[in-house]
Amino acid sequence: MQNNPYNEIELIVLLKAKDERAYNYLYDNYSGALYNVIIKILGEREETEDVEDVLQECFIKIWKNIDYYDINKGRLFTWMLQITKNTTIDFARSASIQKEKKTNRLENDSPIIENKRVTFLYTDHLGLNTVIDSLRKEDKQIVDLAYFKGFTQKEIADELKIPLGTVKTRARKALMLLKNILKSN
Amino acid sequence: MNIPDYISSGNIEAYVLGLLGEEEALELERLCLEYPEIKAAVQETESALENYAQLNAITPPKHSKKQIWATINNSTIDKTAINSESETIRFQKTSQLYTYLAVAAALLIFIGLPYHFIKMNQYKAEISTLKKEKIEILAQNKTFQAQIQNASKELDVLSNPATRNVFLAGVAGYENNEATLYWSNSGEVFLKANLPQLSIDKQYQLWAIVSGKPVSAGLLDQQANTLLQKMVTIEKAEMFAITIEKQGGSIQPTLEQMVVAGKPL
């Protein structure tokens, strides 16, 4: 899918040396996925400038804290995703506080601007839209809420109005399906 | 531990999705170290989700890449600069503080030394006074102990029912004088006299009349006039008497100068 000139260990060595090649690789390969996560958490209506600011903050954090990344604890992307989720959720909280102070000036946002962002899906030219589409809506929902938005088990149960115990079972089922689809592609 | 069961329990998926509780997550991390199969399952799930995330990727605006790189470099340089600067300031502040502390310490010593010298001399004088007092008190203590021992001996004699009391009454011309004599079974004689002060060249002397002859029973210590005085031991006597003699006493009593006399009952 992406050109991969470095294996993960080489990449981490370059990252820890603060090499610009490492940054280029990191940005080229992961900025899109992280950008999507930020939009998912902040909501489609968020100003592009805010999303960019948060993305920048995330990359700075990743860059500065790379020494804390422990290769034994999981993949680099999982670690970057965690930083991105935390940073974005923090931003959303402080932003919502500010918004409340502004007496809900943006309450009547026009729904027209919802589609103002042009989104490029890597999936399009590879026909992978079908991959995602072939996941059932409820399976996709559960993965998106947990993985992209950082919802807890209870928050998901509340959001989807399903029993707490069902969340884990359904998450496993969704991931099994996802694995199979990815394999067959 | 049944590994296939654990792998299909849903814990691994929940862990990678961030849904697992803290305790369960720690347990899973521990199991990963122990069972390579579990670790492999975690990694497989992670890459599946990573692929899924890549499928959902949205390309950020073009200028973003350069802008972020510029910010990263600026912020690193700035931060280091600020850090080293504040480090220098802090160092200067600390070294200044040390100077003040040193000056303060020197001043304290300078002021403190004479004071301590004076104080030390005072203490030395006090200690030598106390030492002298201690010696005196110890000496007094010895005297008191001796006195107490004597007193207890005397008390023994006095309280002994076998001890006889001999009352010596004033003779003609000395009617106001009197003395009491305590005479133990073994012949010890204690005298308590109530007699007027004599001139310095005279002294009272106690006599015992044994078989009609006067025997000296010792001289009275005029200083200890009212105290009980131990006299010479007299085993047998028909009578006791006190006469005024020259200082140092006489071999024979001057009977004209007799002041008190009495017979044992």
PDB file of N, CA and C in Angstrom, chain A residues 2 20 23-24 27-33 35-36 39 52 55-56 59-60 63-64 73-75 77-78 120-123 128 131-132 140 143-144 146-148 151-153 156 168 171-172 175 178-179 182-183, chain B residues 7-11 13-21 24 29 33 39 41 43-69 71-72 75-76 79:
ATOM      1  N   GLN A   2       1.826   1.340   0.953  1.00  0.00           N
ATOM      2  CA  GLN A   2       2.746   2.477   0.939  1.00  0.00           C
ATOM      3  C   GLN A   2       4.158   1.965   0.678  1.00  0.00           C
ATOM      4  N   GLU A  20      15.586  14.013   9.730  1.00  0.00           N
ATOM      5  CA  GLU A  20      14.476  14.539   8.937  1.00  0.00           C
ATOM      6  C   GLU A  20      13.853  13.459   8.044  1.00  0.00           C
ATOM      7  N   TYR A  23      11.148  11.922   9.869  1.00  0.00           N
ATOM      8  CA  TYR A  23       9.944  12.756   9.890  1.00  0.00           C
ATOM      9  C   TYR A  23       9.168  12.602   8.585  1.00  0.00           C
ATOM     10  N   ASN A  24       9.899  12.679   7.460  1.00  0.00           N
ATOM     11  CA  ASN A  24       9.237  12.565   6.154  1.00  0.00           C
ATOM     12  C   ASN A  24       8.469  11.249   6.047  1.00  0.00           C
ATOM     13  N   TYR A  27       5.432  11.303   8.421  1.00  0.00           N
ATOM     14  CA  TYR A  27       4.356  12.162   7.930  1.00  0.00           C
ATOM     15  C   TYR A  27       3.669  11.526   6.721  1.00  0.00           C
ATOM     16  N   ASP A  28       4.503  11.077   5.763  1.00  0.00           N
ATOM     17  CA  ASP A  28       3.930  10.520   4.533  1.00  0.00           C
ATOM     18  C   ASP A  28       3.052   9.311   4.825  1.00  0.00           C
ATOM     19  N   ASN A  29       3.440   8.523   5.778  1.00  0.00           N
ATOM     20  CA  ASN A  29       2.724   7.276   6.005  1.00  0.00           C
ATOM     21  C   ASN A  29       1.574   7.376   6.993  1.00  0.00           C
ATOM     22  N   TYR A  30       1.690   8.282   7.943  1.00  0.00           N
ATOM     23  CA  TYR A  30       0.703   8.252   9.029  1.00  0.00           C
ATOM     24  C   TYR A  30      -0.155   9.503   9.162  1.00  0.00           C
ATOM     25  N   SER A  31       0.256  10.619   8.565  1.00  0.00           N
ATOM     26  CA  SER A  31      -0.503  11.857   8.772  1.00  0.00           C
ATOM     27  C   SER A  31      -1.967  11.699   8.361  1.00  0.00           C
ATOM     28  N   GLY A  32      -2.190  10.968   7.244  1.00  0.00           N
ATOM     29  CA  GLY A  32      -3.567  10.802   6.763  1.00  0.00           C
ATOM     30  C   GLY A  32      -4.426  10.061   7.765  1.00  0.00           C
ATOM     31  N   ALA A  33      -3.868   8.954   8.302  1.00  0.00           N
ATOM     32  CA  ALA A  33      -4.647   8.151   9.243  1.00  0.00           C
ATOM     33  C   ALA A  33      -4.936   8.963  10.510  1.00  0.00           C
ATOM     34  N   TYR A  35      -4.947  12.262  10.775  1.00  0.00           N
ATOM     35  CA  TYR A  35      -5.820  13.382  10.406  1.00  0.00           C
ATOM     36  C   TYR A  35      -7.282  12.939  10.478  1.00  0.00           C
ATOM     37  N   ASN A  36      -7.530  11.748   9.985  1.00  0.00           N
ATOM     38  CA  ASN A  36      -8.880  11.179  10.032  1.00  0.00           C
ATOM     39  C   ASN A  36      -9.360  11.028  11.470  1.00  0.00           C
ATOM     40  N   ILE A  39     -10.337  14.354  12.914  1.00  0.00           N
ATOM     41  CA  ILE A  39     -11.646  14.793  12.398  1.00  0.00           C
ATOM     42  C   ILE A  39     -12.773  13.996  13.052  1.00  0.00           C
ATOM     43  N   GLU A  52      -5.775  21.142  11.677  1.00  0.00           N
ATOM     44  CA  GLU A  52      -4.346  21.263  11.344  1.00  0.00           C
ATOM     45  C   GLU A  52      -3.521  21.556  12.597  1.00  0.00           C
ATOM     46  N   LEU A  55      -3.190  18.436  14.551  1.00  0.00           N
ATOM     47  CA  LEU A  55      -2.263  17.519  13.884  1.00  0.00           C
ATOM     48  C   LEU A  55      -0.815  17.930  14.173  1.00  0.00           C
ATOM     49  N   GLN A  56      -0.576  19.250  14.090  1.00  0.00           N
ATOM     50  CA  GLN A  56       0.770  19.759  14.357  1.00  0.00           C
ATOM     51  C   GLN A  56       1.188  19.425  15.799  1.00  0.00           C
ATOM     52  N   PHE A  59       2.099  15.776  16.098  1.00  0.00           N
ATOM     53  CA  PHE A  59       3.410  15.428  15.540  1.00  0.00           C
ATOM     54  C   PHE A  59       4.550  15.937  16.433  1.00  0.00           C
ATOM     55  N   ILE A  60       4.364  17.129  16.999  1.00  0.00           N
ATOM     56  CA  ILE A  60       5.401  17.652  17.900  1.00  0.00           C
ATOM     57  C   ILE A  60       5.547  16.740  19.116  1.00  0.00           C
ATOM     58  N   TRP A  63       7.219  13.528  18.120  1.00  0.00           N
ATOM     59  CA  TRP A  63       8.636  13.806  17.863  1.00  0.00           C
ATOM     60  C   TRP A  63       9.427  13.942  19.170  1.00  0.00           C
ATOM     61  N   LYS A  64       8.846  14.657  20.110  1.00  0.00           N
ATOM     62  CA  LYS A  64       9.585  14.922  21.359  1.00  0.00           C
ATOM     63  C   LYS A  64       9.594  13.739  22.308  1.00  0.00           C
ATOM     64  N   LYS A  73       5.924  -2.825  23.731  1.00  0.00           N
ATOM     65  CA  LYS A  73       4.547  -2.611  24.183  1.00  0.00           C
ATOM     66  C   LYS A  73       3.554  -2.592  23.033  1.00  0.00           C
ATOM     67  N   GLY A  74       4.067  -2.549  21.782  1.00  0.00           N
ATOM     68  CA  GLY A  74       3.133  -2.537  20.662  1.00  0.00           C
ATOM     69  C   GLY A  74       3.717  -1.814  19.468  1.00  0.00           C
ATOM     70  N   ARG A  75       2.933  -1.763  18.410  1.00  0.00           N
ATOM     71  CA  ARG A  75       3.422  -1.148  17.172  1.00  0.00           C
ATOM     72  C   ARG A  75       3.499   0.376  17.323  1.00  0.00           C
ATOM     73  N   PHE A  77       2.498   2.648  15.309  1.00  0.00           N
ATOM     74  CA  PHE A  77       1.269   3.354  14.963  1.00  0.00           C
ATOM     75  C   PHE A  77       0.289   3.369  16.141  1.00  0.00           C
ATOM     76  N   THR A  78       0.230   2.241  16.871  1.00  0.00           N
ATOM     77  CA  THR A  78      -0.685   2.173  18.016  1.00  0.00           C
ATOM     78  C   THR A  78      -0.318   3.259  19.028  1.00  0.00           C
ATOM     79  N   PHE A 120      -9.593  12.743   0.648  1.00  0.00           N
ATOM     80  CA  PHE A 120      -8.996  11.778  -0.289  1.00  0.00           C
ATOM     81  C   PHE A 120      -8.846  10.464   0.445  1.00  0.00           C
ATOM     82  N   LEU A 121      -9.552   9.498  -0.002  1.00  0.00           N
ATOM     83  CA  LEU A 121      -9.401   8.187   0.620  1.00  0.00           C
ATOM     84  C   LEU A 121      -8.394   7.383  -0.192  1.00  0.00           C
ATOM     85  N   TYR A 122      -7.400   6.861   0.537  1.00  0.00           N
ATOM     86  CA  TYR A 122      -6.416   5.991  -0.139  1.00  0.00           C
ATOM     87  C   TYR A 122      -7.119   4.812  -0.813  1.00  0.00           C
ATOM     88  N   THR A 123      -8.264   4.517  -0.227  1.00  0.00           N
ATOM     89  CA  THR A 123      -8.976   3.298  -0.610  1.00  0.00           C
ATOM     90  C   THR A 123      -9.562   3.362  -2.020  1.00  0.00           C
ATOM     91  N   LEU A 128     -10.943  -0.275  -2.195  1.00  0.00           N
ATOM     92  CA  LEU A 128     -11.100  -0.722  -0.816  1.00  0.00           C
ATOM     93  C   LEU A 128     -12.317  -0.117  -0.130  1.00  0.00           C
ATOM     94  N   VAL A 131     -14.246  -2.707   0.838  1.00  0.00           N
ATOM     95  CA  VAL A 131     -13.795  -3.396   2.051  1.00  0.00           C
ATOM     96  C   VAL A 131     -14.554  -2.862   3.251  1.00  0.00           C
ATOM     97  N   ILE A 132     -14.536  -1.560   3.316  1.00  0.00           N
ATOM     98  CA  ILE A 132     -15.192  -0.939   4.460  1.00  0.00           C
ATOM     99  C   ILE A 132     -16.706  -1.144   4.381  1.00  0.00           C
ATOM    100  N   LYS A 140     -18.835  -1.711  12.136  1.00  0.00           N
ATOM    101  CA  LYS A 140     -17.987  -0.561  11.825  1.00  0.00           C
ATOM    102  C   LYS A 140     -18.098   0.489  12.944  1.00  0.00           C
ATOM    103  N   VAL A 143     -16.060  -0.358  16.095  1.00  0.00           N
ATOM    104  CA  VAL A 143     -14.619  -0.186  15.897  1.00  0.00           C
ATOM    105  C   VAL A 143     -14.277   1.305  15.830  1.00  0.00           C
ATOM    106  N   ASP A 144     -15.059   2.063  15.111  1.00  0.00           N
ATOM    107  CA  ASP A 144     -14.786   3.499  14.958  1.00  0.00           C
ATOM    108  C   ASP A 144     -14.846   4.227  16.306  1.00  0.00           C
ATOM    109  N   ALA A 146     -14.423   3.020  19.335  1.00  0.00           N
ATOM    110  CA  ALA A 146     -13.333   2.665  20.246  1.00  0.00           C
ATOM    111  C   ALA A 146     -11.997   3.119  19.687  1.00  0.00           C
ATOM    112  N   TYR A 147     -11.737   2.782  18.456  1.00  0.00           N
ATOM    113  CA  TYR A 147     -10.399   2.943  17.898  1.00  0.00           C
ATOM    114  C   TYR A 147     -10.111   4.382  17.495  1.00  0.00           C
ATOM    115  N   PHE A 148     -11.053   5.020  16.893  1.00  0.00           N
ATOM    116  CA  PHE A 148     -10.812   6.382  16.419  1.00  0.00           C
ATOM    117  C   PHE A 148     -11.178   7.430  17.465  1.00  0.00           C
ATOM    118  N   PHE A 151     -13.593   5.958  22.794  1.00  0.00           N
ATOM    119  CA  PHE A 151     -14.689   5.727  23.732  1.00  0.00           C
ATOM    120  C   PHE A 151     -14.362   4.559  24.658  1.00  0.00           C
ATOM    121  N   THR A 152     -14.876   4.625  25.884  1.00  0.00           N
ATOM    122  CA  THR A 152     -14.735   3.490  26.799  1.00  0.00           C
ATOM    123  C   THR A 152     -15.855   2.497  26.520  1.00  0.00           C
ATOM    124  N   GLN A 153     -15.699   1.306  27.122  1.00  0.00           N
ATOM    125  CA  GLN A 153     -16.698   0.252  26.947  1.00  0.00           C
ATOM    126  C   GLN A 153     -18.090   0.769  27.317  1.00  0.00           C
ATOM    127  N   ILE A 156     -19.513   3.298  24.847  1.00  0.00           N
ATOM    128  CA  ILE A 156     -20.010   2.631  23.638  1.00  0.00           C
ATOM    129  C   ILE A 156     -21.378   2.001  23.919  1.00  0.00           C
ATOM    130  N   LYS A 168     -17.768  -6.171  24.173  1.00  0.00           N
ATOM    131  CA  LYS A 168     -16.538  -6.915  23.919  1.00  0.00           C
ATOM    132  C   LYS A 168     -16.754  -8.003  22.857  1.00  0.00           C
ATOM    133  N   ALA A 171     -17.147  -6.408  19.482  1.00  0.00           N
ATOM    134  CA  ALA A 171     -15.887  -5.844  19.012  1.00  0.00           C
ATOM    135  C   ALA A 171     -15.022  -6.954  18.419  1.00  0.00           C
ATOM    136  N   ARG A 172     -15.020  -8.105  19.092  1.00  0.00           N
ATOM    137  CA  ARG A 172     -14.221  -9.222  18.583  1.00  0.00           C
ATOM    138  C   ARG A 172     -14.757  -9.692  17.239  1.00  0.00           C
ATOM    139  N   LEU A 175     -13.768  -7.327  14.509  1.00  0.00           N
ATOM    140  CA  LEU A 175     -12.351  -7.390  14.153  1.00  0.00           C
ATOM    141  C   LEU A 175     -12.025  -8.662  13.375  1.00  0.00           C
ATOM    142  N   LEU A 178     -13.032  -7.961   9.931  1.00  0.00           N
ATOM    143  CA  LEU A 178     -12.093  -7.016   9.330  1.00  0.00           C
ATOM    144  C   LEU A 178     -10.816  -7.741   8.887  1.00  0.00           C
ATOM    145  N   LYS A 179     -10.336  -8.604   9.747  1.00  0.00           N
ATOM    146  CA  LYS A 179      -9.112  -9.358   9.427  1.00  0.00           C
ATOM    147  C   LYS A 179      -9.313 -10.198   8.176  1.00  0.00           C
ATOM    148  N   LEU A 182      -9.418  -8.036   5.038  1.00  0.00           N
ATOM    149  CA  LEU A 182      -8.091  -7.534   4.677  1.00  0.00           C
ATOM    150  C   LEU A 182      -7.233  -8.647   4.082  1.00  0.00           C
ATOM    151  N   LYS A 183      -7.362  -9.836   4.631  1.00  0.00           N
ATOM    152  CA  LYS A 183      -6.579 -10.973   4.130  1.00  0.00           C
ATOM    153  C   LYS A 183      -6.959 -11.305   2.692  1.00  0.00           C
TER     154      LYS A 183
ATOM    155  N   ILE B   7      -7.210 -16.450  23.607  1.00  0.00           N
ATOM    156  CA  ILE B   7      -7.149 -15.684  22.353  1.00  0.00           C
ATOM    157  C   ILE B   7      -8.555 -15.410  21.818  1.00  0.00           C
ATOM    158  N   SER B   8      -9.472 -16.371  22.019  1.00  0.00           N
ATOM    159  CA  SER B   8     -10.823 -16.154  21.480  1.00  0.00           C
ATOM    160  C   SER B   8     -11.754 -15.488  22.499  1.00  0.00           C
ATOM    161  N   SER B   9     -11.189 -15.064  23.654  1.00  0.00           N
ATOM    162  CA  SER B   9     -12.042 -14.489  24.698  1.00  0.00           C
ATOM    163  C   SER B   9     -12.515 -13.071  24.366  1.00  0.00           C
ATOM    164  N   GLY B  10     -11.846 -12.449  23.390  1.00  0.00           N
ATOM    165  CA  GLY B  10     -12.218 -11.065  23.064  1.00  0.00           C
ATOM    166  C   GLY B  10     -11.366 -10.052  23.790  1.00  0.00           C
ATOM    167  N   ASN B  11     -10.528 -10.525  24.730  1.00  0.00           N
ATOM    168  CA  ASN B  11      -9.680  -9.615  25.491  1.00  0.00           C
ATOM    169  C   ASN B  11      -8.665  -8.914  24.597  1.00  0.00           C
ATOM    170  N   GLU B  13      -8.799  -8.188  21.352  1.00  0.00           N
ATOM    171  CA  GLU B  13      -9.436  -7.148  20.542  1.00  0.00           C
ATOM    172  C   GLU B  13      -9.778  -5.936  21.403  1.00  0.00           C
ATOM    173  N   ALA B  14     -10.329  -6.233  22.589  1.00  0.00           N
ATOM    174  CA  ALA B  14     -10.688  -5.132  23.496  1.00  0.00           C
ATOM    175  C   ALA B  14      -9.450  -4.340  23.885  1.00  0.00           C
ATOM    176  N   TYR B  15      -8.338  -5.054  24.113  1.00  0.00           N
ATOM    177  CA  TYR B  15      -7.076  -4.395  24.508  1.00  0.00           C
ATOM    178  C   TYR B  15      -6.614  -3.449  23.406  1.00  0.00           C
ATOM    179  N   VAL B  16      -6.577  -3.966  22.163  1.00  0.00           N
ATOM    180  CA  VAL B  16      -6.061  -3.143  21.060  1.00  0.00           C
ATOM    181  C   VAL B  16      -6.996  -1.958  20.788  1.00  0.00           C
ATOM    182  N   LEU B  17      -8.280  -2.164  21.031  1.00  0.00           N
ATOM    183  CA  LEU B  17      -9.235  -1.058  20.830  1.00  0.00           C
ATOM    184  C   LEU B  17      -9.226  -0.082  22.010  1.00  0.00           C
ATOM    185  N   GLY B  18      -8.490  -0.425  23.057  1.00  0.00           N
ATOM    186  CA  GLY B  18      -8.425   0.452  24.239  1.00  0.00           C
ATOM    187  C   GLY B  18      -9.642   0.310  25.131  1.00  0.00           C
ATOM    188  N   LEU B  19     -10.303  -0.849  25.072  1.00  0.00           N
ATOM    189  CA  LEU B  19     -11.532  -1.030  25.860  1.00  0.00           C
ATOM    190  C   LEU B  19     -11.289  -1.817  27.146  1.00  0.00           C
ATOM    191  N   LEU B  20     -10.090  -2.406  27.257  1.00  0.00           N
ATOM    192  CA  LEU B  20      -9.843  -3.282  28.391  1.00  0.00           C
ATOM    193  C   LEU B  20      -9.544  -2.459  29.648  1.00  0.00           C
ATOM    194  N   GLY B  21     -10.044  -2.954  30.783  1.00  0.00           N
ATOM    195  CA  GLY B  21      -9.744  -2.283  32.059  1.00  0.00           C
ATOM    196  C   GLY B  21      -8.258  -2.367  32.368  1.00  0.00           C
ATOM    197  N   GLU B  24      -6.899  -5.819  33.641  1.00  0.00           N
ATOM    198  CA  GLU B  24      -6.892  -6.833  32.585  1.00  0.00           C
ATOM    199  C   GLU B  24      -5.818  -6.520  31.547  1.00  0.00           C
ATOM    200  N   GLU B  29      -0.539  -7.740  29.053  1.00  0.00           N
ATOM    201  CA  GLU B  29       0.844  -7.382  28.730  1.00  0.00           C
ATOM    202  C   GLU B  29       1.814  -8.401  29.330  1.00  0.00           C
ATOM    203  N   LEU B  33       4.433 -11.421  27.335  1.00  0.00           N
ATOM    204  CA  LEU B  33       5.839 -11.736  27.587  1.00  0.00           C
ATOM    205  C   LEU B  33       6.029 -13.241  27.742  1.00  0.00           C
ATOM    206  N   LYS B  39       1.150 -12.837  22.070  1.00  0.00           N
ATOM    207  CA  LYS B  39       1.789 -11.637  21.542  1.00  0.00           C
ATOM    208  C   LYS B  39       1.526 -11.522  20.037  1.00  0.00           C
ATOM    209  N   ALA B  41      -0.967 -12.743  18.397  1.00  0.00           N
ATOM    210  CA  ALA B  41      -2.380 -12.405  18.166  1.00  0.00           C
ATOM    211  C   ALA B  41      -2.611 -10.911  18.365  1.00  0.00           C
ATOM    212  N   GLN B  43      -0.341  -8.549  17.965  1.00  0.00           N
ATOM    213  CA  GLN B  43       0.284  -7.830  16.847  1.00  0.00           C
ATOM    214  C   GLN B  43      -0.563  -7.929  15.577  1.00  0.00           C
ATOM    215  N   GLU B  44      -1.159  -9.092  15.368  1.00  0.00           N
ATOM    216  CA  GLU B  44      -2.001  -9.293  14.186  1.00  0.00           C
ATOM    217  C   GLU B  44      -3.198  -8.340  14.231  1.00  0.00           C
ATOM    218  N   THR B  45      -3.797  -8.262  15.407  1.00  0.00           N
ATOM    219  CA  THR B  45      -4.950  -7.372  15.575  1.00  0.00           C
ATOM    220  C   THR B  45      -4.535  -5.909  15.388  1.00  0.00           C
ATOM    221  N   GLU B  46      -3.372  -5.579  15.960  1.00  0.00           N
ATOM    222  CA  GLU B  46      -2.870  -4.206  15.810  1.00  0.00           C
ATOM    223  C   GLU B  46      -2.694  -3.860  14.336  1.00  0.00           C
ATOM    224  N   SER B  47      -2.055  -4.778  13.567  1.00  0.00           N
ATOM    225  CA  SER B  47      -1.836  -4.413  12.162  1.00  0.00           C
ATOM    226  C   SER B  47      -3.122  -4.389  11.369  1.00  0.00           C
ATOM    227  N   ALA B  48      -4.081  -5.259  11.738  1.00  0.00           N
ATOM    228  CA  ALA B  48      -5.369  -5.201  11.055  1.00  0.00           C
ATOM    229  C   ALA B  48      -6.007  -3.832  11.253  1.00  0.00           C
ATOM    230  N   LEU B  49      -5.967  -3.349  12.502  1.00  0.00           N
ATOM    231  CA  LEU B  49      -6.571  -2.048  12.787  1.00  0.00           C
ATOM    232  C   LEU B  49      -5.763  -0.923  12.149  1.00  0.00           C
ATOM    233  N   GLU B  50      -4.447  -1.116  12.097  1.00  0.00           N
ATOM    234  CA  GLU B  50      -3.612  -0.100  11.449  1.00  0.00           C
ATOM    235  C   GLU B  50      -3.993   0.001   9.970  1.00  0.00           C
ATOM    236  N   ASN B  51      -4.192  -1.154   9.357  1.00  0.00           N
ATOM    237  CA  ASN B  51      -4.619  -1.145   7.963  1.00  0.00           C
ATOM    238  C   ASN B  51      -5.978  -0.461   7.816  1.00  0.00           C
ATOM    239  N   TYR B  52      -6.852  -0.782   8.744  1.00  0.00           N
ATOM    240  CA  TYR B  52      -8.188  -0.174   8.711  1.00  0.00           C
ATOM    241  C   TYR B  52      -8.070   1.350   8.837  1.00  0.00           C
ATOM    242  N   ALA B  53      -7.159   1.797   9.733  1.00  0.00           N
ATOM    243  CA  ALA B  53      -6.954   3.232   9.914  1.00  0.00           C
ATOM    244  C   ALA B  53      -6.412   3.848   8.625  1.00  0.00           C
ATOM    245  N   GLN B  54      -5.524   3.116   7.970  1.00  0.00           N
ATOM    246  CA  GLN B  54      -4.974   3.639   6.714  1.00  0.00           C
ATOM    247  C   GLN B  54      -6.055   3.708   5.635  1.00  0.00           C
ATOM    248  N   LEU B  55      -6.978   2.762   5.674  1.00  0.00           N
ATOM    249  CA  LEU B  55      -8.076   2.779   4.697  1.00  0.00           C
ATOM    250  C   LEU B  55      -8.936   4.017   4.890  1.00  0.00           C
ATOM    251  N   ASN B  56      -8.986   4.488   6.118  1.00  0.00           N
ATOM    252  CA  ASN B  56      -9.818   5.656   6.434  1.00  0.00           C
ATOM    253  C   ASN B  56      -9.044   6.968   6.341  1.00  0.00           C
ATOM    254  N   ALA B  57      -7.764   6.889   5.935  1.00  0.00           N
ATOM    255  CA  ALA B  57      -6.914   8.074   5.968  1.00  0.00           C
ATOM    256  C   ALA B  57      -7.467   9.219   5.121  1.00  0.00           C
ATOM    257  N   ILE B  58      -7.267  10.429   5.615  1.00  0.00           N
ATOM    258  CA  ILE B  58      -7.653  11.643   4.897  1.00  0.00           C
ATOM    259  C   ILE B  58      -6.397  12.492   4.767  1.00  0.00           C
ATOM    260  N   THR B  59      -6.018  12.852   3.564  1.00  0.00           N
ATOM    261  CA  THR B  59      -4.777  13.603   3.382  1.00  0.00           C
ATOM    262  C   THR B  59      -4.928  15.018   3.933  1.00  0.00           C
ATOM    263  N   PRO B  60      -4.053  15.430   4.797  1.00  0.00           N
ATOM    264  CA  PRO B  60      -4.115  16.800   5.306  1.00  0.00           C
ATOM    265  C   PRO B  60      -3.699  17.794   4.226  1.00  0.00           C
ATOM    266  N   PRO B  61      -3.959  19.087   4.411  1.00  0.00           N
ATOM    267  CA  PRO B  61      -3.566  20.081   3.418  1.00  0.00           C
ATOM    268  C   PRO B  61      -2.064  20.006   3.113  1.00  0.00           C
ATOM    269  N   LYS B  62      -1.682  20.356   1.893  1.00  0.00           N
ATOM    270  CA  LYS B  62      -0.305  20.170   1.417  1.00  0.00           C
ATOM    271  C   LYS B  62       0.740  20.903   2.272  1.00  0.00           C
ATOM    272  N   HIS B  63       0.426  22.155   2.677  1.00  0.00           N
ATOM    273  CA  HIS B  63       1.427  22.976   3.375  1.00  0.00           C
ATOM    274  C   HIS B  63       1.747  22.439   4.773  1.00  0.00           C
ATOM    275  N   SER B  64       0.882  21.586   5.270  1.00  0.00           N
ATOM    276  CA  SER B  64       1.001  21.056   6.627  1.00  0.00           C
ATOM    277  C   SER B  64       2.380  20.450   6.922  1.00  0.00           C
ATOM    278  N   LYS B  65       2.851  19.652   5.972  1.00  0.00           N
ATOM    279  CA  LYS B  65       4.080  18.882   6.210  1.00  0.00           C
ATOM    280  C   LYS B  65       5.261  19.798   6.532  1.00  0.00           C
ATOM    281  N   LYS B  66       5.463  20.821   5.667  1.00  0.00           N
ATOM    282  CA  LYS B  66       6.597  21.744   5.865  1.00  0.00           C
ATOM    283  C   LYS B  66       6.402  22.558   7.138  1.00  0.00           C
ATOM    284  N   GLN B  67       5.172  22.989   7.332  1.00  0.00           N
ATOM    285  CA  GLN B  67       4.880  23.852   8.488  1.00  0.00           C
ATOM    286  C   GLN B  67       5.171  23.134   9.802  1.00  0.00           C
ATOM    287  N   ILE B  68       4.741  21.878   9.874  1.00  0.00           N
ATOM    288  CA  ILE B  68       4.959  21.119  11.113  1.00  0.00           C
ATOM    289  C   ILE B  68       6.451  20.916  11.336  1.00  0.00           C
ATOM    290  N   TRP B  69       7.177  20.578  10.263  1.00  0.00           N
ATOM    291  CA  TRP B  69       8.626  20.356  10.390  1.00  0.00           C
ATOM    292  C   TRP B  69       9.316  21.633  10.885  1.00  0.00           C
ATOM    293  N   THR B  71       7.951  24.037  12.652  1.00  0.00           N
ATOM    294  CA  THR B  71       7.578  24.244  14.055  1.00  0.00           C
ATOM    295  C   THR B  71       8.378  23.327  14.975  1.00  0.00           C
ATOM    296  N   ILE B  72       8.520  22.066  14.539  1.00  0.00           N
ATOM    297  CA  ILE B  72       9.285  21.116  15.364  1.00  0.00           C
ATOM    298  C   ILE B  72      10.691  21.658  15.596  1.00  0.00           C
ATOM    299  N   SER B  75      10.684  24.949  17.747  1.00  0.00           N
ATOM    300  CA  SER B  75      10.343  24.735  19.153  1.00  0.00           C
ATOM    301  C   SER B  75      11.480  24.011  19.877  1.00  0.00           C
ATOM    302  N   THR B  76      12.173  23.095  19.139  1.00  0.00           N
ATOM    303  CA  THR B  76      13.290  22.416  19.817  1.00  0.00           C
ATOM    304  C   THR B  76      14.393  23.411  20.149  1.00  0.00           C
ATOM    305  N   LYS B  79      13.287  25.937  22.872  1.00  0.00           N
ATOM    306  CA  LYS B  79      13.207  25.329  24.210  1.00  0.00           C
ATOM    307  C   LYS B  79      14.586  25.143  24.821  1.00  0.00           C
TER     308      LYS B  79
END
